[in-house]
Short mmCIF file of C-alpha atoms and ligand atoms in Angstrom, two decimals:
data_model
loop_
_atom_site.label_atom_id
_atom_site.label_comp_id
_atom_site.label_asym_id
_atom_site.label_seq_id
_atom_site.Cartn_x
_atom_site.Cartn_y
_atom_site.Cartn_z
CA MET N 1 -5.53 28.36 -29.86
CA LYS N 2 -6.94 25.76 -27.53
CA GLU N 3 -8.28 26.09 -24.03
CA ILE N 4 -6.69 23.39 -21.87
CA ILE N 5 -6.55 22.14 -18.27
CA LEU N 6 -3.22 21.71 -16.55
CA LEU N 7 -2.73 19.44 -13.54
CA LYS N 8 0.34 19.77 -11.33
CA TYR N 9 1.37 16.66 -9.43
CA GLY N 10 2.72 16.55 -5.89
CA GLU N 11 6.45 17.21 -6.16
CA LEU N 12 7.56 15.38 -3.03
CA VAL N 13 6.06 12.07 -4.06
CA LEU N 14 7.44 12.50 -7.55
CA LYS N 15 10.94 12.42 -6.20
CA GLY N 16 10.47 9.00 -4.65
CA LEU N 17 11.11 5.61 -6.12
CA ASN N 18 7.42 5.13 -6.87
CA ARG N 19 7.37 7.96 -9.35
CA SER N 20 6.31 6.03 -12.44
CA THR N 21 3.61 4.05 -10.63
CA PHE N 22 2.30 7.28 -9.12
CA VAL N 23 2.16 9.04 -12.47
CA ALA N 24 0.47 6.08 -14.17
CA LEU N 25 -2.16 5.86 -11.44
CA VAL N 26 -3.04 9.55 -11.60
CA GLU N 27 -3.35 9.27 -15.36
CA LYS N 28 -5.62 6.23 -15.06
CA ASN N 29 -7.82 8.04 -12.52
CA VAL N 30 -7.95 11.17 -14.67
CA ARG N 31 -8.99 9.16 -17.73
CA LYS N 32 -11.68 7.38 -15.75
CA LYS N 33 -13.19 10.66 -14.57
CA LEU N 34 -13.01 12.26 -18.00
CA LYS N 35 -14.96 9.33 -19.47
CA GLU N 36 -17.98 10.63 -17.57
CA VAL N 37 -17.67 14.04 -19.26
CA ASP N 38 -19.07 14.96 -22.69
CA GLY N 39 -16.45 15.20 -25.43
CA GLU N 40 -13.01 13.72 -26.05
CA PHE N 41 -9.87 14.60 -24.11
CA SER N 42 -6.27 13.96 -25.02
CA LEU N 43 -3.65 13.72 -22.28
CA GLU N 44 0.00 14.60 -22.41
CA TYR N 45 2.32 14.37 -19.43
CA SER N 46 5.69 15.97 -18.95
CA GLN N 47 7.65 17.56 -16.12
CA SER N 48 5.15 16.98 -13.28
CA THR N 49 2.34 18.49 -15.34
CA MET N 50 -0.52 16.79 -17.13
CA CYS N 51 -1.95 18.78 -20.02
CA ILE N 52 -5.54 17.91 -20.91
CA THR N 53 -6.68 19.07 -24.35
CA PRO N 54 -10.43 18.86 -24.94
CA SER N 55 -12.14 18.35 -28.28
CA ASP N 56 -14.10 21.35 -29.60
CA ASP N 57 -17.42 19.97 -28.37
CA ALA N 58 -16.14 18.95 -24.92
CA ASP N 59 -17.62 20.16 -21.63
CA ILE N 60 -14.51 21.76 -20.18
CA ASP N 61 -16.30 23.25 -17.13
CA THR N 62 -17.38 19.82 -15.89
CA ALA N 63 -13.97 18.37 -16.73
CA PHE N 64 -12.34 21.09 -14.63
CA GLU N 65 -14.64 20.38 -11.65
CA LYS N 66 -13.89 16.67 -11.85
CA MET N 67 -10.16 17.29 -11.90
CA LEU N 68 -10.47 18.98 -8.49
CA THR N 69 -11.33 15.55 -7.05
CA VAL N 70 -8.30 13.66 -8.35
CA PHE N 71 -6.02 12.68 -5.48
CA GLY N 72 -2.32 13.21 -6.19
CA VAL N 73 -2.95 16.49 -8.00
CA VAL N 74 -1.84 19.58 -6.08
CA SER N 75 -3.13 22.26 -8.41
CA VAL N 76 -5.51 22.57 -11.35
CA CYS N 77 -5.63 25.46 -13.76
CA ARG N 78 -7.20 26.44 -17.03
CA GLY N 79 -4.96 27.86 -19.69
CA TYR N 80 -4.30 28.05 -23.40
CA LYS N 81 -2.12 26.00 -25.65
CA CYS N 82 -0.46 27.32 -28.80
CA GLU N 83 2.47 26.70 -31.07
CA LYS N 84 5.97 27.27 -29.74
CA ASP N 85 6.35 30.61 -31.40
CA ILE N 86 6.72 33.87 -29.47
CA ASN N 87 4.16 35.66 -31.64
CA GLN N 88 1.62 32.93 -30.98
CA VAL N 89 2.36 33.06 -27.25
CA LEU N 90 1.89 36.82 -27.16
CA GLU N 91 -1.27 36.48 -29.23
CA ALA N 92 -2.63 33.99 -26.68
CA VAL N 93 -1.82 36.36 -23.82
CA ARG N 94 -3.47 39.26 -25.67
CA GLU N 95 -6.60 37.38 -26.59
CA HIS N 96 -7.10 35.98 -23.09
CA ALA N 97 -5.53 38.73 -20.97
CA TYR N 98 -8.66 39.22 -18.85
CA GLU N 99 -9.20 35.51 -18.18
CA LEU N 100 -5.52 35.08 -17.29
CA VAL N 101 -5.44 37.82 -14.66
CA GLY N 102 -8.98 37.34 -13.38
CA ASN N 103 -10.13 40.47 -11.55
CA LYS N 104 -6.77 40.95 -9.84
CA LYS N 105 -5.03 44.30 -9.48
CA THR N 106 -1.36 43.26 -9.42
CA PHE N 107 0.51 40.67 -11.44
CA LYS N 108 3.81 39.43 -12.65
CA CYS N 109 4.74 37.25 -15.59
CA ASN N 110 6.83 34.17 -15.24
CA ALA N 111 8.23 32.22 -18.19
CA LYS N 112 9.55 28.67 -18.02
CA ARG N 113 11.53 27.30 -20.87
CA SER N 114 12.11 23.57 -20.92
CA ASP N 115 13.05 23.77 -24.61
CA LYS N 116 16.42 25.48 -24.29
CA LYS N 117 16.66 25.91 -28.06
CA PHE N 118 13.80 28.42 -27.99
CA PRO N 119 15.30 31.67 -29.35
CA LEU N 120 14.26 33.89 -26.41
CA LYS N 121 15.34 33.45 -22.80
CA SER N 122 12.83 33.27 -19.93
CA PRO N 123 13.24 36.88 -18.67
CA GLU N 124 12.73 38.18 -22.22
CA ILE N 125 9.55 36.12 -22.67
CA SER N 126 8.27 37.33 -19.28
CA ALA N 127 8.92 40.97 -20.17
CA LEU N 128 7.10 40.70 -23.51
CA CYS N 129 4.09 38.96 -21.94
CA GLY N 130 4.00 41.60 -19.19
CA GLU N 131 3.87 44.40 -21.75
CA VAL N 132 0.91 42.77 -23.47
CA ILE N 133 -1.01 42.44 -20.18
CA LEU N 134 -0.35 46.11 -19.32
CA GLU N 135 -1.60 47.16 -22.76
CA GLU N 136 -4.73 45.05 -22.58
CA VAL N 137 -5.90 45.24 -18.95
CA GLY N 138 -6.78 48.65 -17.57
CA GLY N 139 -5.66 49.58 -14.06
CA ILE N 140 -3.45 46.56 -13.38
CA LYS N 141 0.09 47.00 -12.02
CA VAL N 142 3.21 44.88 -11.95
CA ASP N 143 4.27 43.67 -8.51
CA VAL N 144 7.22 41.32 -8.74
CA ASN N 145 7.42 40.63 -4.99
CA ASN N 146 3.84 39.98 -4.02
CA PRO N 147 1.61 39.71 -7.08
CA GLU N 148 -2.03 38.68 -6.75
CA VAL N 149 -1.72 36.66 -9.94
CA ILE N 150 1.21 35.13 -11.78
CA VAL N 151 0.73 34.76 -15.52
CA THR N 152 2.91 31.90 -16.63
CA ALA N 153 4.14 31.09 -20.13
CA GLU N 154 5.63 27.60 -20.42
CA ILE N 155 7.64 26.72 -23.48
CA ARG N 156 7.55 22.92 -23.67
CA ASP N 157 8.98 20.44 -26.17
CA THR N 158 5.85 20.10 -28.26
CA ALA N 159 3.82 23.24 -27.50
CA ALA N 160 3.57 26.38 -25.38
CA TYR N 161 1.04 26.94 -22.57
CA VAL N 162 -0.08 30.17 -20.93
CA HIS N 163 -2.07 30.21 -17.72
CA GLY N 164 -2.94 32.29 -14.66
CA ASN N 165 -3.22 31.12 -11.05
CA GLY N 166 -4.30 27.55 -10.49
CA VAL N 167 -6.67 26.44 -7.75
CA ARG N 168 -5.74 23.91 -5.13
CA GLY N 169 -6.24 20.31 -6.19
CA ALA N 170 -7.41 17.43 -3.99
CA GLY N 171 -3.81 16.66 -2.92
CA GLY N 172 -2.93 13.41 -1.19
CA MET N 173 -1.87 10.19 -2.88
CA PRO N 174 -3.44 8.74 -6.03
CA THR N 175 -6.33 6.37 -5.49
CA GLY N 176 -5.11 2.80 -5.78
CA SER N 177 -1.61 3.50 -4.43
CA SER N 178 -2.39 2.35 -0.88
CA GLY N 179 -4.65 -0.69 -1.22
CA ARG N 180 -8.29 -1.12 -0.14
CA GLY N 181 -10.07 -0.28 3.10
CA LEU N 182 -13.51 -0.98 4.53
CA LEU N 183 -15.26 2.06 6.00
CA LEU N 184 -17.88 1.51 8.68
CA LEU N 185 -20.23 4.07 7.27
CA SER N 186 -23.13 5.27 9.37
CA GLY N 187 -25.35 8.16 8.41
CA GLY N 188 -23.54 10.54 10.78
CA ILE N 189 -21.09 13.37 10.19
CA ASP N 190 -17.89 11.63 11.22
CA SER N 191 -17.65 8.41 9.25
CA PRO N 192 -17.91 9.96 5.75
CA VAL N 193 -15.14 12.37 6.75
CA ALA N 194 -13.04 9.45 7.99
CA GLY N 195 -13.56 7.68 4.66
CA TYR N 196 -12.55 10.75 2.72
CA MET N 197 -9.39 11.23 4.78
CA ILE N 198 -8.21 7.68 4.26
CA ALA N 199 -9.19 7.79 0.57
CA LYS N 200 -7.01 10.87 0.29
CA ARG N 201 -4.01 8.76 1.28
CA GLY N 202 -4.52 6.59 -1.79
CA VAL N 203 -6.82 3.92 -0.35
CA THR N 204 -9.74 2.64 -2.40
CA VAL N 205 -12.56 2.79 0.13
CA ASP N 206 -15.52 0.40 0.24
CA GLY N 207 -18.38 0.87 2.70
CA LEU N 208 -20.21 -1.23 5.26
CA TYR N 209 -23.48 0.00 6.71
CA PHE N 210 -25.37 -1.73 9.52
CA ASP N 211 -29.11 -1.30 9.47
CA SER N 212 -31.74 -2.62 11.78
CA PRO N 213 -35.05 -3.12 9.98
CA PRO N 214 -37.84 -2.48 10.82
CA TYR N 215 -36.37 -0.05 13.37
CA THR N 216 -34.39 1.73 10.65
CA SER N 217 -35.97 2.81 7.36
CA ASP N 218 -35.16 2.75 3.66
CA LEU N 219 -34.63 6.49 3.93
CA ALA N 220 -31.68 5.87 6.25
CA MET N 221 -30.24 3.47 3.68
CA GLU N 222 -30.69 6.07 0.92
CA LYS N 223 -28.92 8.62 3.06
CA VAL N 224 -25.94 6.31 3.51
CA THR N 225 -25.91 5.55 -0.22
CA SER N 226 -25.74 9.23 -1.05
CA LEU N 227 -22.90 9.70 1.46
CA ALA N 228 -21.07 6.79 -0.17
CA ARG N 229 -21.54 8.48 -3.54
CA ARG N 230 -19.69 11.57 -2.33
CA ILE N 231 -16.67 9.47 -1.38
CA LYS N 232 -16.92 7.65 -4.69
CA ASP N 233 -16.79 11.04 -6.46
CA TYR N 234 -13.18 11.17 -5.27
CA THR N 235 -12.10 7.56 -5.60
CA GLY N 236 -14.03 6.64 -8.75
CA SER N 237 -15.44 3.37 -7.43
CA MET N 238 -17.00 1.91 -4.30
CA PHE N 239 -18.89 -1.15 -3.15
CA LEU N 240 -21.34 -0.49 -0.35
CA ASN N 241 -22.25 -3.48 1.82
CA ALA N 242 -25.34 -3.44 4.02
CA ILE N 243 -25.80 -5.91 6.85
CA SER N 244 -28.73 -6.14 9.25
CA VAL N 245 -28.03 -6.27 12.97
CA THR N 246 -31.65 -6.43 14.06
CA GLU N 247 -31.39 -9.87 15.66
CA ILE N 248 -28.13 -8.97 17.36
CA GLN N 249 -29.64 -5.82 18.85
CA GLU N 250 -32.75 -7.62 20.02
CA GLU N 251 -30.71 -10.38 21.65
CA ILE N 252 -28.48 -7.87 23.40
CA MET N 253 -31.56 -5.98 24.63
CA LYS N 254 -33.16 -9.15 25.91
CA ASN N 255 -30.14 -10.69 27.62
CA CYS N 256 -27.56 -8.08 28.54
CA GLU N 257 -27.13 -5.15 30.87
CA ASP N 258 -28.55 -1.93 29.47
CA ARG N 259 -25.42 0.16 30.16
CA MET N 260 -23.34 -2.12 27.90
CA LEU N 261 -25.67 -2.13 24.87
CA THR N 262 -23.65 0.18 22.65
CA LEU N 263 -20.31 -1.43 23.38
CA LEU N 264 -21.61 -4.93 22.79
CA LEU N 265 -23.08 -3.82 19.47
CA ARG N 266 -19.81 -2.10 18.55
CA ARG N 267 -17.91 -5.32 19.12
CA PHE N 268 -20.34 -7.20 16.88
CA MET N 269 -19.88 -4.53 14.20
CA MET N 270 -16.11 -4.88 14.42
CA ARG N 271 -16.20 -8.65 14.20
CA ILE N 272 -18.52 -8.58 11.20
CA ALA N 273 -16.49 -5.85 9.47
CA ASP N 274 -13.32 -7.86 10.05
CA ARG N 275 -14.93 -10.88 8.39
CA VAL N 276 -16.31 -8.96 5.44
CA ALA N 277 -12.94 -7.30 4.86
CA LYS N 278 -11.03 -10.57 4.97
CA GLU N 279 -13.46 -12.19 2.59
CA PHE N 280 -13.50 -9.33 0.08
CA GLY N 281 -9.92 -8.16 0.20
CA GLN N 282 -9.93 -4.96 2.23
CA GLN N 283 -6.77 -4.61 4.31
CA ALA N 284 -7.98 -2.28 7.06
CA LEU N 285 -11.14 -1.07 8.78
CA ILE N 286 -11.93 2.64 8.95
CA THR N 287 -14.19 4.31 11.51
CA GLY N 288 -15.22 7.87 12.35
CA GLU N 289 -14.44 7.56 16.05
CA SER N 290 -13.14 10.64 17.85
CA LEU N 291 -11.58 10.33 21.28
CA GLY N 292 -13.95 11.19 24.10
CA GLN N 293 -16.80 12.29 21.80
CA VAL N 294 -19.32 9.85 23.30
CA ALA N 295 -19.28 7.14 25.99
CA SER N 296 -18.30 4.46 23.46
CA GLN N 297 -15.23 6.46 22.41
CA THR N 298 -13.31 6.83 25.67
CA LEU N 299 -9.91 5.13 25.73
CA GLU N 300 -11.36 2.31 27.84
CA ALA N 301 -14.26 1.83 25.41
CA LEU N 302 -11.97 1.90 22.40
CA THR N 303 -9.77 -0.72 24.06
CA VAL N 304 -12.80 -2.96 24.39
CA THR N 305 -13.93 -2.51 20.75
CA ASN N 306 -10.41 -2.71 19.42
CA ALA N 307 -9.86 -6.10 21.07
CA VAL N 308 -11.97 -7.99 18.50
CA PRO N 309 -10.84 -7.14 14.94
CA THR N 310 -7.62 -8.65 13.62
CA LEU N 311 -7.16 -6.05 10.86
CA PRO N 312 -5.78 -2.61 11.69
CA VAL N 313 -8.48 -0.05 12.50
CA LEU N 314 -7.82 3.40 11.03
CA ARG N 315 -9.47 6.26 12.91
CA PRO N 316 -8.45 9.48 11.17
CA CYS N 317 -10.89 11.63 13.21
CA ILE N 318 -9.50 10.40 16.54
CA GLY N 319 -7.75 13.66 17.41
CA MET N 320 -10.22 16.05 15.82
CA ASP N 321 -13.05 17.93 17.45
CA LYS N 322 -16.53 18.25 15.98
CA VAL N 323 -15.85 21.68 14.48
CA GLU N 324 -12.84 20.40 12.55
CA ILE N 325 -14.73 17.32 11.38
CA THR N 326 -17.71 19.45 10.35
CA ASP N 327 -15.48 21.80 8.34
CA ILE N 328 -14.25 18.86 6.27
CA ALA N 329 -17.80 17.47 5.93
CA ARG N 330 -18.89 20.80 4.45
CA LYS N 331 -15.90 20.92 2.13
CA ILE N 332 -16.56 17.46 0.70
CA GLY N 333 -20.32 18.00 0.51
CA THR N 334 -21.50 15.37 3.02
CA PHE N 335 -22.65 17.66 5.84
CA GLU N 336 -26.13 18.51 4.55
CA THR N 337 -26.92 14.83 4.00
CA SER N 338 -25.40 13.73 7.32
CA ILE N 339 -27.70 16.00 9.31
CA LEU N 340 -30.90 14.59 7.78
CA PRO N 341 -32.83 13.20 10.75
CA TYR N 342 -33.11 9.48 9.89
CA GLU N 343 -32.61 6.98 12.66
CA ASP N 344 -29.40 4.97 12.93
CA CYS N 345 -29.26 1.48 14.44
CA CYS N 346 -27.20 2.89 17.33
CA THR N 347 -29.77 5.53 18.17
CA VAL N 348 -32.65 3.05 18.15
CA PHE N 349 -31.39 1.30 21.27
CA THR N 350 -29.48 3.79 23.36
CA PRO N 351 -28.64 3.03 26.98
CA THR N 352 -29.70 5.74 29.41
CA HIS N 353 -26.48 5.46 31.41
CA PRO N 354 -23.80 3.96 29.17
CA LEU N 355 -20.68 2.61 30.77
CA THR N 356 -17.79 4.97 30.08
CA ARG N 357 -14.96 3.04 31.78
CA PRO N 358 -15.62 -0.55 30.77
CA THR N 359 -13.14 -3.36 31.26
CA LEU N 360 -12.61 -6.15 28.78
CA GLU N 361 -13.50 -8.76 31.44
CA GLN N 362 -16.83 -7.10 32.12
CA ILE N 363 -17.83 -7.02 28.44
CA GLU N 364 -16.56 -10.52 27.73
CA ALA N 365 -18.57 -11.87 30.67
CA GLU N 366 -21.68 -10.19 29.29
CA GLU N 367 -21.07 -11.69 25.84
CA GLN N 368 -21.14 -15.17 27.42
CA LYS N 369 -24.91 -14.71 27.56
CA LEU N 370 -25.11 -14.58 23.76
CA ASP N 371 -24.57 -17.02 20.89
CA VAL N 372 -21.94 -14.74 19.38
CA GLU N 373 -20.91 -16.98 16.48
CA GLY N 374 -24.48 -17.88 15.47
CA LEU N 375 -25.54 -14.23 15.56
CA ILE N 376 -22.62 -13.20 13.39
CA GLN N 377 -23.26 -15.93 10.84
CA ARG N 378 -26.92 -15.07 10.52
CA ALA N 379 -26.07 -11.38 10.18
CA MET N 380 -23.55 -12.20 7.43
CA GLU N 381 -26.38 -13.91 5.53
CA THR N 382 -28.24 -10.60 5.32
CA ARG N 383 -25.39 -8.97 3.41
CA ARG N 384 -26.38 -6.95 0.34
CA VAL N 385 -23.93 -5.19 -1.94
CA ILE N 386 -24.52 -2.09 -4.04
CA LYS N 387 -22.02 -0.85 -6.60
CA ILE N 388 -22.05 2.89 -6.09
P1 ATP A 1 -20.81 9.10 12.88
O1 ATP A 1 -21.05 10.55 12.85
O2 ATP A 1 -19.85 8.63 11.88
O3 ATP A 1 -22.12 8.33 12.89
P2 ATP A 1 -20.73 9.03 15.70
O4 ATP A 1 -20.02 10.12 16.35
O5 ATP A 1 -22.21 9.09 15.63
O6 ATP A 1 -20.13 8.81 14.26
P3 ATP A 1 -20.89 6.42 16.81
O7 ATP A 1 -22.33 6.32 16.48
O8 ATP A 1 -20.43 6.12 18.18
O9 ATP A 1 -20.24 7.77 16.45
O10 ATP A 1 -20.10 5.47 15.83
C1 ATP A 1 -18.71 5.42 15.82
C2 ATP A 1 -18.28 4.83 14.50
O11 ATP A 1 -18.80 3.50 14.35
C3 ATP A 1 -18.85 5.59 13.30
O12 ATP A 1 -18.05 6.68 12.96
C4 ATP A 1 -18.84 4.53 12.23
O13 ATP A 1 -17.55 4.35 11.69
C5 ATP A 1 -19.22 3.27 13.03
N1 ATP A 1 -20.67 3.08 12.98
C6 ATP A 1 -21.60 3.49 13.87
N2 ATP A 1 -22.83 3.15 13.48
C7 ATP A 1 -22.71 2.49 12.31
C8 ATP A 1 -23.62 1.89 11.39
N3 ATP A 1 -24.92 1.90 11.59
N4 ATP A 1 -23.10 1.31 10.28
C9 ATP A 1 -21.78 1.31 10.05
N5 ATP A 1 -20.88 1.86 10.88
C10 ATP A 1 -21.33 2.45 11.99
MG1 MG A 2 -23.35 7.49 14.44
#
């Protein structure tokens, strides 16, 4: 009898026309992640479920953890695979009764029979499995209406599986089903969350980080790299671009009104991001902006920054408050890194009284004092790329 991992795919998407593409993409992403795990894994897909069978020497614990990061998978569970024979099924339930029910106090058994030629019907299989659990596990009771755990026996075409409750998978759409996006990734809490949320919708996310040496340090760059790695843990691949805006910031400081510093810099960031994305094939920009959070994120300020890029700007955190964003940051493991106290290029030059209700005319007039195109071109020349 083999210990296996079962992945359940999102049912709604499976009903659509893109079903086969969706399934193929999840499988490709699963294979890619399993390559990083010790051992061999064979995959078999049928009826919205992927069955992963590990070799005897495989690291199934790590494989299980990795499967929780595959977008498009709604639940992941460990179970056992055996021959399609009722005695073997009952033997599997007996041998693994404790693992199947966990430490739960109430259960029910549920059998699914996709092979209709199997000699026993589903209710009969359920009843037999239930008897075995009651014999093996002390103190557990049957509760058909509201069980804490459902022990499932699935009789498939080639084999039978038994498993307990699954845990929630990463959900969303499979990576690669919605194109590529470029995330403006700072070292803060919001932008990694924004990247994760868009990645969850099937977008392969690349990063763009603006630094400002010598005002920002290598430690800040390392912090951003480790944030990028967390997003890559979900999507499987990421290119992180780094571009220096030192000259731009110094020129703004020297020539422009203090209260417009942040907005002017934002517009440069958007222009540069737009160019990078067009050159390297990303179809949208992604930011961690949240409405009203700071002076540069009022509706008026967003109108001013939004006026420069030609690509759509996705802002998944726009309607979320800090508590909601922080909850996601903790869940995806970016929070602890995000709160490390390294300086960001925006915090190096912060206006004391930033303009909160800017107009486009005001900002455009201020930009007349700068060689916008020259500054952008020289910044583009500082571009470095890291494959995460
Ligand atoms: P975050 O927590 O993501 O840093 P924030 O609340 O600090 O966001 P801002 O500093 O105003 O907000 O930045 C708004 C958005 O602009 C960020 O979410 C990010 O997408 C982008 N951004 C800001 N600074 C940088 C940077 N140094 N490099 C790349 N993108 C940046
Ligand atoms: Mg920030």
